[in-house]
mmCIF file of C-alpha atoms in Angstrom:
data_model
loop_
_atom_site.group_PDB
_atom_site.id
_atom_site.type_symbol
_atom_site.label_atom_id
_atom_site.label_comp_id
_atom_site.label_asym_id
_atom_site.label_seq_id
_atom_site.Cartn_x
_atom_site.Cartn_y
_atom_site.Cartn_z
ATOM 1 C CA UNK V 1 59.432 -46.736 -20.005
ATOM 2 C CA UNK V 2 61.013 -44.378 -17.518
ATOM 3 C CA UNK V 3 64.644 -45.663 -17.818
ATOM 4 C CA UNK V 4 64.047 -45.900 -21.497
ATOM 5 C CA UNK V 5 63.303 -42.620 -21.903
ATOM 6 C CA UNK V 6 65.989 -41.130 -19.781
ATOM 7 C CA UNK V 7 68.690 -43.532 -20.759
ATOM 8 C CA UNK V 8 67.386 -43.627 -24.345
ATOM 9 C CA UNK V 9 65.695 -41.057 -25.438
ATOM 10 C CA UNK V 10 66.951 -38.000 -24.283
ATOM 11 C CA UNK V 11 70.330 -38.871 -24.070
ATOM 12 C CA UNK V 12 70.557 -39.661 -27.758
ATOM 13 C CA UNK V 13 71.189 -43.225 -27.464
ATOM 14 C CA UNK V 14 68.351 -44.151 -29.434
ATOM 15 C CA UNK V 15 66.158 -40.960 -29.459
ATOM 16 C CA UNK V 16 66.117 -37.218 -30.562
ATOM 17 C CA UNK V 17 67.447 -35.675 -27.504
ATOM 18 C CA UNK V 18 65.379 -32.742 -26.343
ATOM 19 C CA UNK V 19 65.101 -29.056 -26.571
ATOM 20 C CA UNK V 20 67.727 -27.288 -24.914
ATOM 21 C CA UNK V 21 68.712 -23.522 -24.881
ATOM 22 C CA UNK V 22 71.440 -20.930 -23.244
ATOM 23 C CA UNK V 23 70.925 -18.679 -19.919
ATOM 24 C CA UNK V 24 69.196 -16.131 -21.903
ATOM 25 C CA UNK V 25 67.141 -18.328 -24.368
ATOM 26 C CA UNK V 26 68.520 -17.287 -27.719
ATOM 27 C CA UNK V 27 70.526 -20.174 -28.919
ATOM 28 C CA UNK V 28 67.672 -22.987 -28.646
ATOM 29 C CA UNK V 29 68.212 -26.528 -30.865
ATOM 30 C CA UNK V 30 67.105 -30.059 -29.880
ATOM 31 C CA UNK V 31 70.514 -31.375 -27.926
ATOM 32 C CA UNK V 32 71.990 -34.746 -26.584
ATOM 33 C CA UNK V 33 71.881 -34.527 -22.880
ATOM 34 C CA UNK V 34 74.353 -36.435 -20.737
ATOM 35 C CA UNK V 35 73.147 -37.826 -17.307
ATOM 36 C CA UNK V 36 74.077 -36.139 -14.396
ATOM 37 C CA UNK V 37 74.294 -38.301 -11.435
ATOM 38 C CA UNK V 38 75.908 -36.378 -8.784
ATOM 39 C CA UNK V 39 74.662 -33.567 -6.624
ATOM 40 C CA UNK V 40 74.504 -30.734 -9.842
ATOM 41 C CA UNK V 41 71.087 -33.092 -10.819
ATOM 42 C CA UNK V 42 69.654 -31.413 -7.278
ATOM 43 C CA UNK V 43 69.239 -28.282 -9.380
ATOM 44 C CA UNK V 44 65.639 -27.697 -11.777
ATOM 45 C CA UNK V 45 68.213 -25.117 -13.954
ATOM 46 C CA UNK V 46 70.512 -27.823 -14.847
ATOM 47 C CA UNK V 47 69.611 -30.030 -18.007
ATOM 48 C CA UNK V 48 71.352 -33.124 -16.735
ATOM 49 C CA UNK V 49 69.157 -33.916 -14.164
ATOM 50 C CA UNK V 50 66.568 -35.024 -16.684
ATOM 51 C CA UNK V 51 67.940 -38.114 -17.977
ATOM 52 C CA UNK V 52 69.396 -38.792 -14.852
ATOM 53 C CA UNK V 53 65.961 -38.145 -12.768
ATOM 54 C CA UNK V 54 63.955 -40.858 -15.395
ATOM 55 C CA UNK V 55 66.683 -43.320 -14.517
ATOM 56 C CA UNK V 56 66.997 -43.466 -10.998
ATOM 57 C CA UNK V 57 63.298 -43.099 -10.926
ATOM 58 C CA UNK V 58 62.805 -46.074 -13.387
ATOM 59 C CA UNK V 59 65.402 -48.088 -11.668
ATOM 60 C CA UNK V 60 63.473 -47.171 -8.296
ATOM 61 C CA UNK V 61 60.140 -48.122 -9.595
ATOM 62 C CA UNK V 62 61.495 -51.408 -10.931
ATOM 63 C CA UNK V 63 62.662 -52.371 -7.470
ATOM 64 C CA UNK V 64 59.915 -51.303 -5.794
ATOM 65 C CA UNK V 65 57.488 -53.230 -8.354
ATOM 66 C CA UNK V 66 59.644 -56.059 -7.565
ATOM 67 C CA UNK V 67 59.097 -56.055 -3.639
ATOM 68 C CA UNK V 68 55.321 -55.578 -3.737
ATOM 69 C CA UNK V 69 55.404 -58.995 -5.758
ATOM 70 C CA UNK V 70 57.086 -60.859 -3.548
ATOM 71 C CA UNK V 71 55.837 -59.574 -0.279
ATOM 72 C CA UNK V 72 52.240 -59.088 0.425
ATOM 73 C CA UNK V 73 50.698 -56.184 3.590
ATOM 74 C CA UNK V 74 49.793 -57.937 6.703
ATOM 75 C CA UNK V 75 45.706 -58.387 7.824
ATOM 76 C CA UNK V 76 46.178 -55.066 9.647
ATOM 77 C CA UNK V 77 47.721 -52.814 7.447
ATOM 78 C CA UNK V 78 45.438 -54.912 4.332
ATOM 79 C CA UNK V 79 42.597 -53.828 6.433
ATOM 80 C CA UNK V 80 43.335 -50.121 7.776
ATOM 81 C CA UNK V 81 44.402 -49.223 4.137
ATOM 82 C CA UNK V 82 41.286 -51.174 2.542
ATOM 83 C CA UNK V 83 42.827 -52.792 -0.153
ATOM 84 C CA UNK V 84 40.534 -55.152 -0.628
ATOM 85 C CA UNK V 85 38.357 -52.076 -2.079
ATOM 86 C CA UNK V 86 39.436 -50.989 -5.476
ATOM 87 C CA UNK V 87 38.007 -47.671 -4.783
ATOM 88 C CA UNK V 88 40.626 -47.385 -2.362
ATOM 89 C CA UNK V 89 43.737 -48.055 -5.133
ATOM 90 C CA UNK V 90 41.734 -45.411 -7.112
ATOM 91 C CA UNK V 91 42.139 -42.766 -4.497
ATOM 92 C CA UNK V 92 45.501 -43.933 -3.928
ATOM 93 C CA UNK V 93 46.772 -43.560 -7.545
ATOM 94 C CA UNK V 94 45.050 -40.293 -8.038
ATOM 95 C CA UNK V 95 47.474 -38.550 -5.251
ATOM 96 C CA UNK V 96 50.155 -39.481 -8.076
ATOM 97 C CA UNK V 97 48.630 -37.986 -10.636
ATOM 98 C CA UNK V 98 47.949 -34.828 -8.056
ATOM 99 C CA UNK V 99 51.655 -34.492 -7.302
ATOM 100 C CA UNK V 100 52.819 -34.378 -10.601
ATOM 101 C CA UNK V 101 50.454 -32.390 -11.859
ATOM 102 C CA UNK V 102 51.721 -29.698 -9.090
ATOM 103 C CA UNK V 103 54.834 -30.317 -10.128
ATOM 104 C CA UNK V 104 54.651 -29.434 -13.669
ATOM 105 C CA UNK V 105 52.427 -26.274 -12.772
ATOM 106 C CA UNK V 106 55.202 -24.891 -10.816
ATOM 107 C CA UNK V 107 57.861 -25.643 -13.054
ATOM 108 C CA UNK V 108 56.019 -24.267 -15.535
ATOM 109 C CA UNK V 109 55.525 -21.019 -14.047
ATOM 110 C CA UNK V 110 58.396 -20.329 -11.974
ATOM 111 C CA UNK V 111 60.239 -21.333 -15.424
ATOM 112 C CA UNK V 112 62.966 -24.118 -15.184
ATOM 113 C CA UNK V 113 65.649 -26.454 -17.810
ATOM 114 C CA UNK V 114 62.220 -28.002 -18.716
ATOM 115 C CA UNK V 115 60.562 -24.815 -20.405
ATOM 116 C CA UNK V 116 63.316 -22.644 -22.595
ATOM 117 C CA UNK V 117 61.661 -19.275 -23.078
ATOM 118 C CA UNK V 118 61.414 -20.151 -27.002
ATOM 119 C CA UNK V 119 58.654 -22.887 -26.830
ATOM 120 C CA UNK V 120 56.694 -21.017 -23.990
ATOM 121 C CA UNK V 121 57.119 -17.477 -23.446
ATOM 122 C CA UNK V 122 59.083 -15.796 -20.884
ATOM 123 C CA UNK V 123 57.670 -15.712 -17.421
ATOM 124 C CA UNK V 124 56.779 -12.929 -15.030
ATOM 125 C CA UNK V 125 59.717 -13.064 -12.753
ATOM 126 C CA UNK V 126 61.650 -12.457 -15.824
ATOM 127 C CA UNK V 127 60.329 -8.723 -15.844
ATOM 128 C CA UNK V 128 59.629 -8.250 -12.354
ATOM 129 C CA UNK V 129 63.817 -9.487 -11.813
ATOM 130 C CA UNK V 130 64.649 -6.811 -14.911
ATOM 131 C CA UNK V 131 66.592 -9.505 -16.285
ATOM 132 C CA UNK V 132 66.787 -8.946 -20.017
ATOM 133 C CA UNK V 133 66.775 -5.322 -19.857
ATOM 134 C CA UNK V 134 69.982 -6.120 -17.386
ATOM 135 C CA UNK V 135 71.196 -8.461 -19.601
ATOM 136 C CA UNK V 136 70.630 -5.960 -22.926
ATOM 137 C CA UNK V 137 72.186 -3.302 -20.541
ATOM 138 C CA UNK V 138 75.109 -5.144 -20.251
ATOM 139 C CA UNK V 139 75.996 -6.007 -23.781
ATOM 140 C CA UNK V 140 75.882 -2.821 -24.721
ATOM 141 C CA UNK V 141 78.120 -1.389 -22.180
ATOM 142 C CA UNK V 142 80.570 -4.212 -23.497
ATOM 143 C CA UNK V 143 80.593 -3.023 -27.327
ATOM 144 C CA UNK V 144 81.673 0.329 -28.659
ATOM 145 C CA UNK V 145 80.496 2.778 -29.931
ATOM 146 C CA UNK V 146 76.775 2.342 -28.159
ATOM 147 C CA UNK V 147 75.022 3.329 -31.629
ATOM 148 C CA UNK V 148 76.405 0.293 -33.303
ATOM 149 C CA UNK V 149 75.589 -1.808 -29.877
ATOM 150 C CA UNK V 150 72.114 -1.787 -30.099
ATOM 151 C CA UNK V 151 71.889 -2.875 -33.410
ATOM 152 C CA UNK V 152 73.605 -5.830 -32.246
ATOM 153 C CA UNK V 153 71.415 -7.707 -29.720
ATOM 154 C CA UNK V 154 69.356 -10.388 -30.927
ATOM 155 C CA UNK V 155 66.084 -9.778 -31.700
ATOM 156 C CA UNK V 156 64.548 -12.315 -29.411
ATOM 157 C CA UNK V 157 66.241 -11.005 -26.245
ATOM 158 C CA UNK V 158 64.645 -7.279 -27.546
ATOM 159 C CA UNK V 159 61.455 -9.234 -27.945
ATOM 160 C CA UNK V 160 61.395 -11.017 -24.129
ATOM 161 C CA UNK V 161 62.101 -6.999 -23.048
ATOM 162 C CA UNK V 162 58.040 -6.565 -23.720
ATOM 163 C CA UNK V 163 55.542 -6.319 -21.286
ATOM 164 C CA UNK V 164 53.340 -8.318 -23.590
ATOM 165 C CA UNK V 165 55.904 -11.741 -23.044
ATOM 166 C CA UNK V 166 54.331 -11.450 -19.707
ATOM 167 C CA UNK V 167 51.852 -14.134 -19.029
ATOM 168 C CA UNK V 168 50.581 -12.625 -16.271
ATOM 169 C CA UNK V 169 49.805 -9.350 -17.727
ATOM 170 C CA UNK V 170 46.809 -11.523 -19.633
ATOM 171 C CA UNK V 171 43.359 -12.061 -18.113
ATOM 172 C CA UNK V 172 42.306 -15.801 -17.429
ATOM 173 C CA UNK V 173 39.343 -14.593 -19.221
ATOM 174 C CA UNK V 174 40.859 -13.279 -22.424
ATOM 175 C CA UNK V 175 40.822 -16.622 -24.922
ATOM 176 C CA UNK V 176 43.008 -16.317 -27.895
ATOM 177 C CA UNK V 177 47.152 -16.144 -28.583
ATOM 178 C CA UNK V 178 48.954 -13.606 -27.779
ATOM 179 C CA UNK V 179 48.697 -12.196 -31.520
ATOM 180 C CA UNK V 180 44.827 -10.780 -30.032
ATOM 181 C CA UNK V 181 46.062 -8.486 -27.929
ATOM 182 C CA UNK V 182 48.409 -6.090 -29.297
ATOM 183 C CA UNK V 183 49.007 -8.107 -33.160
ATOM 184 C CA UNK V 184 51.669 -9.036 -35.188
ATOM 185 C CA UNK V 185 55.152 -7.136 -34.250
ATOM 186 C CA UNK V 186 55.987 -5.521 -38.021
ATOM 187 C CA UNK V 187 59.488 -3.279 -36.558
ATOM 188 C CA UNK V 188 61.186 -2.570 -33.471
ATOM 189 C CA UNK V 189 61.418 1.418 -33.466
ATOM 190 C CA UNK V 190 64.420 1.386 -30.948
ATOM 191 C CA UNK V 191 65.577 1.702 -26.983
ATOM 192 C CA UNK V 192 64.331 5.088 -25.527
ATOM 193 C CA UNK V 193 66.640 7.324 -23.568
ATOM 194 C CA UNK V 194 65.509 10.195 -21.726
ATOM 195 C CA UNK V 195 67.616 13.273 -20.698
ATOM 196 C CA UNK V 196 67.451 16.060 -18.322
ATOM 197 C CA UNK V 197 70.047 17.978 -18.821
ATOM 198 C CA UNK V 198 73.323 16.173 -18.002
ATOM 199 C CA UNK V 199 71.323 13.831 -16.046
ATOM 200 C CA UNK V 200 69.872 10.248 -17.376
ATOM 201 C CA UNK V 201 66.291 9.281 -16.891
ATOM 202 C CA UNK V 202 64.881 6.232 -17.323
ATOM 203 C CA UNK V 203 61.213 5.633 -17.522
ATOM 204 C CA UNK V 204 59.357 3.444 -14.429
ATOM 205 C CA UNK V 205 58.284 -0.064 -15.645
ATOM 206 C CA UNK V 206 54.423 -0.840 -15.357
ATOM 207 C CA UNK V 207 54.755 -3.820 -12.426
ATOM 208 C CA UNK V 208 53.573 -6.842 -13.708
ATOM 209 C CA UNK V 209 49.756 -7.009 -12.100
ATOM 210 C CA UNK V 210 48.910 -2.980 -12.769
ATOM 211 C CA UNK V 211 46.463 -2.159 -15.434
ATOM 212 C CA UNK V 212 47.265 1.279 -15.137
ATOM 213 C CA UNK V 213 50.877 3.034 -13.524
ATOM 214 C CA UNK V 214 51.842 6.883 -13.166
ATOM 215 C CA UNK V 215 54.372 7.885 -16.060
ATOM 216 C CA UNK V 216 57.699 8.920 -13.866
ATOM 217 C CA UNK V 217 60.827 9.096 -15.001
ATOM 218 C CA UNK V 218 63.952 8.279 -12.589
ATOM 219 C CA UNK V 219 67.533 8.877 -12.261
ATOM 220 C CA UNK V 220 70.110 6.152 -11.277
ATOM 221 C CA UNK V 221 69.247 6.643 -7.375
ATOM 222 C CA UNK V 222 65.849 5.974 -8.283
ATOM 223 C CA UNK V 223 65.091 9.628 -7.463
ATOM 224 C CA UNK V 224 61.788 11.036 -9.374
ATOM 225 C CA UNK V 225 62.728 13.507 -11.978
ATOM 226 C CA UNK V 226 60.193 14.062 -14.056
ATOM 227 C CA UNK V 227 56.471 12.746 -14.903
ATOM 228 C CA UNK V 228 53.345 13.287 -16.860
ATOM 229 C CA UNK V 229 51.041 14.592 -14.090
ATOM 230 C CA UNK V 230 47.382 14.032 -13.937
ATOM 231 C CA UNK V 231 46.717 18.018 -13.482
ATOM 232 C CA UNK V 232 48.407 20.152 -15.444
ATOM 233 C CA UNK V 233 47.736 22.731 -13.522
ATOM 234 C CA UNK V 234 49.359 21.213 -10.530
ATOM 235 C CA UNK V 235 52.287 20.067 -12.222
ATOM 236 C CA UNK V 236 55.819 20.354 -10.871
ATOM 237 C CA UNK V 237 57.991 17.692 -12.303
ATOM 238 C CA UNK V 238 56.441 17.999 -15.916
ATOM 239 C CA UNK V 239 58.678 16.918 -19.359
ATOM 240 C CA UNK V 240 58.113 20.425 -21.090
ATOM 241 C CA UNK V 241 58.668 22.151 -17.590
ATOM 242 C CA UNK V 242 61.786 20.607 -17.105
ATOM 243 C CA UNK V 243 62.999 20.245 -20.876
ATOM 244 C CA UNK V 244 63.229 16.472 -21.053
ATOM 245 C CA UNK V 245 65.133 15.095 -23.870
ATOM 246 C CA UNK V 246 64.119 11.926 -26.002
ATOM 247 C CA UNK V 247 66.983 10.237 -27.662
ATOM 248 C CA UNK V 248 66.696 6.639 -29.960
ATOM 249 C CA UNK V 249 69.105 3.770 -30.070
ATOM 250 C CA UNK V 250 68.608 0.797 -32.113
ATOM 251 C CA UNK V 251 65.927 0.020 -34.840
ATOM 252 C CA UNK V 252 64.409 1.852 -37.058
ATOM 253 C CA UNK V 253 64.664 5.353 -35.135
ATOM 254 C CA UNK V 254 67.799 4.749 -34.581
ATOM 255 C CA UNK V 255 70.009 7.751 -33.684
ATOM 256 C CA UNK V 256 66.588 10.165 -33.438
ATOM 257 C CA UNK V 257 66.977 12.766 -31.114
ATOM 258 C CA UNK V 258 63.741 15.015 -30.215
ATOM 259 C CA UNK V 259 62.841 17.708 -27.093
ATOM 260 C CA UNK V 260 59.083 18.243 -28.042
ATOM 261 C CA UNK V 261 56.975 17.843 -25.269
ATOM 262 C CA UNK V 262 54.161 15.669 -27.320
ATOM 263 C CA UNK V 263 56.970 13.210 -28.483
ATOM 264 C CA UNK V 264 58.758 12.460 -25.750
ATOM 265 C CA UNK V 265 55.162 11.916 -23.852
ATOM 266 C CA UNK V 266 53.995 9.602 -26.386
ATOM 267 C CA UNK V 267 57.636 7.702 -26.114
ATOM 268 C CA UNK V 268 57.690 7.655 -22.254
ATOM 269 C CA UNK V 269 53.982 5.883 -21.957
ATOM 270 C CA UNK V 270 55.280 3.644 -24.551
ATOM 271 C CA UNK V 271 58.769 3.039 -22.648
ATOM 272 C CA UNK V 272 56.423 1.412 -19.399
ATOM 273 C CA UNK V 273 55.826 -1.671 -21.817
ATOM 274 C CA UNK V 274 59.596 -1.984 -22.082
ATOM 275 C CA UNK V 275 60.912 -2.355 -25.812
ATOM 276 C CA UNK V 276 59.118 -0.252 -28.351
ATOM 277 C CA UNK V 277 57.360 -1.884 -31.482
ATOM 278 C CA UNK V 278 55.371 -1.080 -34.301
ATOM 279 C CA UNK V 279 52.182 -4.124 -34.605
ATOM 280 C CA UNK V 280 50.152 -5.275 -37.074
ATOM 281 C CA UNK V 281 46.410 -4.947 -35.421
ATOM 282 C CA UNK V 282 44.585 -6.084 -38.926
ATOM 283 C CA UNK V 283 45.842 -9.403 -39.375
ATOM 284 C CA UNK V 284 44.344 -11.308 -36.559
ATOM 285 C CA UNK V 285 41.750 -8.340 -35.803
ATOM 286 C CA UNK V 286 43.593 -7.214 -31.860
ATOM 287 C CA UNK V 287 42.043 -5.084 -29.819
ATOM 288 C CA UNK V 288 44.943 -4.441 -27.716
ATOM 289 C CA UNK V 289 43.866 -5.992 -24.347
ATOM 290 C CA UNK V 290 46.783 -8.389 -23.546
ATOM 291 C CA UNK V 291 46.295 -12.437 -23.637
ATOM 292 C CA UNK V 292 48.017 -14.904 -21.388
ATOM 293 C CA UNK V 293 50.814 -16.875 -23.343
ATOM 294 C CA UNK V 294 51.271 -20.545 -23.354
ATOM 295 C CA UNK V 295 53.099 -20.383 -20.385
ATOM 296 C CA UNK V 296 50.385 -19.526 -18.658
ATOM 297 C CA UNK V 297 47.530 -20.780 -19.859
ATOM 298 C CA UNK V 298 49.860 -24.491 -19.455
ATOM 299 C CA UNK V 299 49.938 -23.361 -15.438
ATOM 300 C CA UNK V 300 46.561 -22.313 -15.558
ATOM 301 C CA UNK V 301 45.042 -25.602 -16.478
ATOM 302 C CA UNK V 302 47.322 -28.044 -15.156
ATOM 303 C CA UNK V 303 46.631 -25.939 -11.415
ATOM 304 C CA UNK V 304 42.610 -26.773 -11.932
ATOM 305 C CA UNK V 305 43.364 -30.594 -13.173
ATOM 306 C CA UNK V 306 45.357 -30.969 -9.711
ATOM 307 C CA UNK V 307 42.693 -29.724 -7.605
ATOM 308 C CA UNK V 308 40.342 -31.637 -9.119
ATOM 309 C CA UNK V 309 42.722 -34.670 -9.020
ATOM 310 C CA UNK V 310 42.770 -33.663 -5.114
ATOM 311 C CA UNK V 311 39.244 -33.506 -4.571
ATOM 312 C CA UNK V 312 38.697 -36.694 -6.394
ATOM 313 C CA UNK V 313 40.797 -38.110 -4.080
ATOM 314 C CA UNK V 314 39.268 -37.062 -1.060
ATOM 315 C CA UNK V 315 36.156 -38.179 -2.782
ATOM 316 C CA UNK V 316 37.038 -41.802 -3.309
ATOM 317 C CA UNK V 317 39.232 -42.278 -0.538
ATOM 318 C CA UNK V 318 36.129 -41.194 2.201
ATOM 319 C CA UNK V 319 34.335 -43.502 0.281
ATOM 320 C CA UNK V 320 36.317 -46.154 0.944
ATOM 321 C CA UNK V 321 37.432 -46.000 4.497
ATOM 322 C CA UNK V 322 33.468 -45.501 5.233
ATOM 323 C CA UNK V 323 31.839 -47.917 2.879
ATOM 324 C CA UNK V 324 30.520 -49.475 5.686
ATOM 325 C CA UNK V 325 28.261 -46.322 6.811
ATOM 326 C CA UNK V 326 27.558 -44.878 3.256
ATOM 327 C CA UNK V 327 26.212 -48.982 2.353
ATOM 328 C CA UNK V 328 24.843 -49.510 5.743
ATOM 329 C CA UNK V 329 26.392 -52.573 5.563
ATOM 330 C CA UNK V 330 28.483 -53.228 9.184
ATOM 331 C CA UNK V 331 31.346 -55.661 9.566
ATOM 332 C CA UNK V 332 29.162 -57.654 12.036
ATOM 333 C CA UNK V 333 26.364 -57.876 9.510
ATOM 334 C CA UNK V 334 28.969 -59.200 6.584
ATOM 335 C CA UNK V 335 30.338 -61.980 9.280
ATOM 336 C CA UNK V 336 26.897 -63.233 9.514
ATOM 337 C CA UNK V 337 25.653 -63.327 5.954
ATOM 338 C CA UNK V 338 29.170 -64.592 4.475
ATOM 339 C CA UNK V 339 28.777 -67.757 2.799
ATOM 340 C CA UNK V 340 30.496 -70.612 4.693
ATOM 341 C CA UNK V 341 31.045 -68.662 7.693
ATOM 342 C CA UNK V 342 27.550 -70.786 9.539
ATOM 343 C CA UNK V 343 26.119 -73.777 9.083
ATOM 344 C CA UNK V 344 22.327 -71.926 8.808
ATOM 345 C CA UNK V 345 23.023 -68.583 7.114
ATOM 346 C CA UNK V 346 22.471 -65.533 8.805
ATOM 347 C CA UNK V 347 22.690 -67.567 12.346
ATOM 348 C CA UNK V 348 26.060 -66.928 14.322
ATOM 349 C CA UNK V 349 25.237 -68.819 16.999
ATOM 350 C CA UNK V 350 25.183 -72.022 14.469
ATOM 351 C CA UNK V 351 29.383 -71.552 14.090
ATOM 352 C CA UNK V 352 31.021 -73.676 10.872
ATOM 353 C CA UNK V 353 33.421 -76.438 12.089
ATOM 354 C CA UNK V 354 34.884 -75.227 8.915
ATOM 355 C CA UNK V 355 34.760 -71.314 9.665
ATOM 356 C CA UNK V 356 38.370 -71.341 11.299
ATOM 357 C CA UNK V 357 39.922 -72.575 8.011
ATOM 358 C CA UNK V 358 37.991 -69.918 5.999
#
């Protein structure tokens, strides 16, 4: 099944392929993929090493399958390992089922070829890294005049730019899609620019595991500029102190330009969350706390199932390699009340002529 599937199935031979998609996830289709066997299939980033993984690990399996059938363990290693105890193949196969359930978690979470962004959401090194608001930085710089630039980018890359893509910005505890937190996205108003002068600001990103964050905004050095204090009366670096400028590029706003203290506030808070949107709250009745997407509720679960796949292992394995203490049945006890082993059963001292050839 293995080999099938990776020489088959994925590779088109016989099958559908799989889902495939770009560096930046836009461009997503179900794809051929050709094996890679050389040392690119060492890389999680690289489709190849799909097919090519399911084949060498078929083949592998095959041979290995094919060795434990014609060799058998010797008395010691049959005996240290317990396999005459089916409990003990059950603890052994669960460690399997442990791995690869670790496996998948991490993949899943850390992102790799095996979860495009389109099926599963973006994940939170994604906006921790900056790297669609980098990558939506840089295609506009390539495309002249700016104005028409923003206009331009693809609305799913303007979408992944969202705080709410984040699955970590949702509670475990917050059941529902992502549609229950903030709603339905009806219009992207635009990118936010902020101005001081001669000098660009750019708002300070909420980090990904802050419910709350101070409203700063920062020049190019990183340098504080300007914020929306706490105190008014202790304010120094305040927007209407220190004229701030609001200016709109892209969407719906696009090209507004505004210096009134209220507005470019309200903008600023709305800048931490990244992109700014306009949502639908009625449709699936939000209530704007943010949920978890399937990203993470995929790592979530498949983290418990491993433990408990590890501490069913534990479980069944102890009970195996004690049996003997947990029964209160000793070795020495079995030799004597094994059929065959004496001629009067349950007397050792009345040795089988026979008991050599058992």
């Amino acid at each position: 099944i293995c080999t099938g599937y990776g020489l088959a199935h994925i590779s088109g031979l016989s099958g559908p392929g799989m889902y495939t998609s770009d560096l930046h996830h836009i461009l997503g289709s179900v794809r051929f993929i050709k094996p890679a066997l050389n040392l690119i299939a060492l890389s999680t980033y690289t489709y190849g090493v799909i097919p090519s993984h399911h084949i060498v690990a078929g083949c592998f399996g095959i041979l290995v399958s094919l060795w434990h059938i014609s060799s058998t363990p010797s008395p010691v290693l049959f005996q240290l390992m317990r396999m005459g105890n089916l409990e003990g193949v059950l603890s052994t196969s669960i460690v399997a089922v442990f791995y690869a359930s670790c496996v998948t978690s991490a993949t899943m979470w850390y992102g790799s070829a095996t979860s495009p962004h389109e099926l599963y959401g973006t994940t939170r090194y994604d906006w921790d890294n900056a790297t669609f608001s980098l990558n939506i930085e840089s295609r506009v710089a390539a495309v002249r005049p700016s104005s028409y630039a923003w206009n331009t980018l693809p609305d799913a890359l303007v979408l992944y730019d969202y705080i709410g893509c984040n699955p970590s910005k949702g509670g475990l505890f917050r059941s529902g899609p992502l549609i229950k937190g903030h709603g339905v996205i009806q219009n992207w108003i635009g990118h936010a620019s902020f101005s001081q002068g001669t000098l660009s600001l750019a708002v300070r990103r909420m980090p990904a595991f802050f419910e709350t964050f101070p409203v700063i905004l920062i020049d190019q050095s990183g340098t504080v500029r300007a914020d929306i204090s706490f105190r008014r009366g202790s304010s120094t670096y305040g927007v209407e102190q220190l004229s701030v400028r609001l200016s709109i590029s892209g969407g719906t706003l696009n090209g507004l330009a505004v210096s009134n203290g209220s507005l470019v506030k309200n903008y600023a808070r709305k800048a931490q969350f990244g992109e700014i949107f306009t949502f639908d709250k009625k449709t699936a009745s939000s209530d704007g706390l943010w949920r978890t997407s399937i990203r993470g509720w995929y790592s979530f679960s498949h983290v418990i199932l491993s433990f408990i796949f590890l501490f069913g292992h534990l479980w069944h394995a102890a009970r195996s390699l004690f049996k003997d203490i947990w029964t209160g049945v000793l070795i020495s006890s079995i030799s004597k009340l094994e059929y065959g082993r004496n001629e009067k059963l349950g007397d050792d001292t009345t040795t089988s002529k026979t008991s050599a050839f058992l």
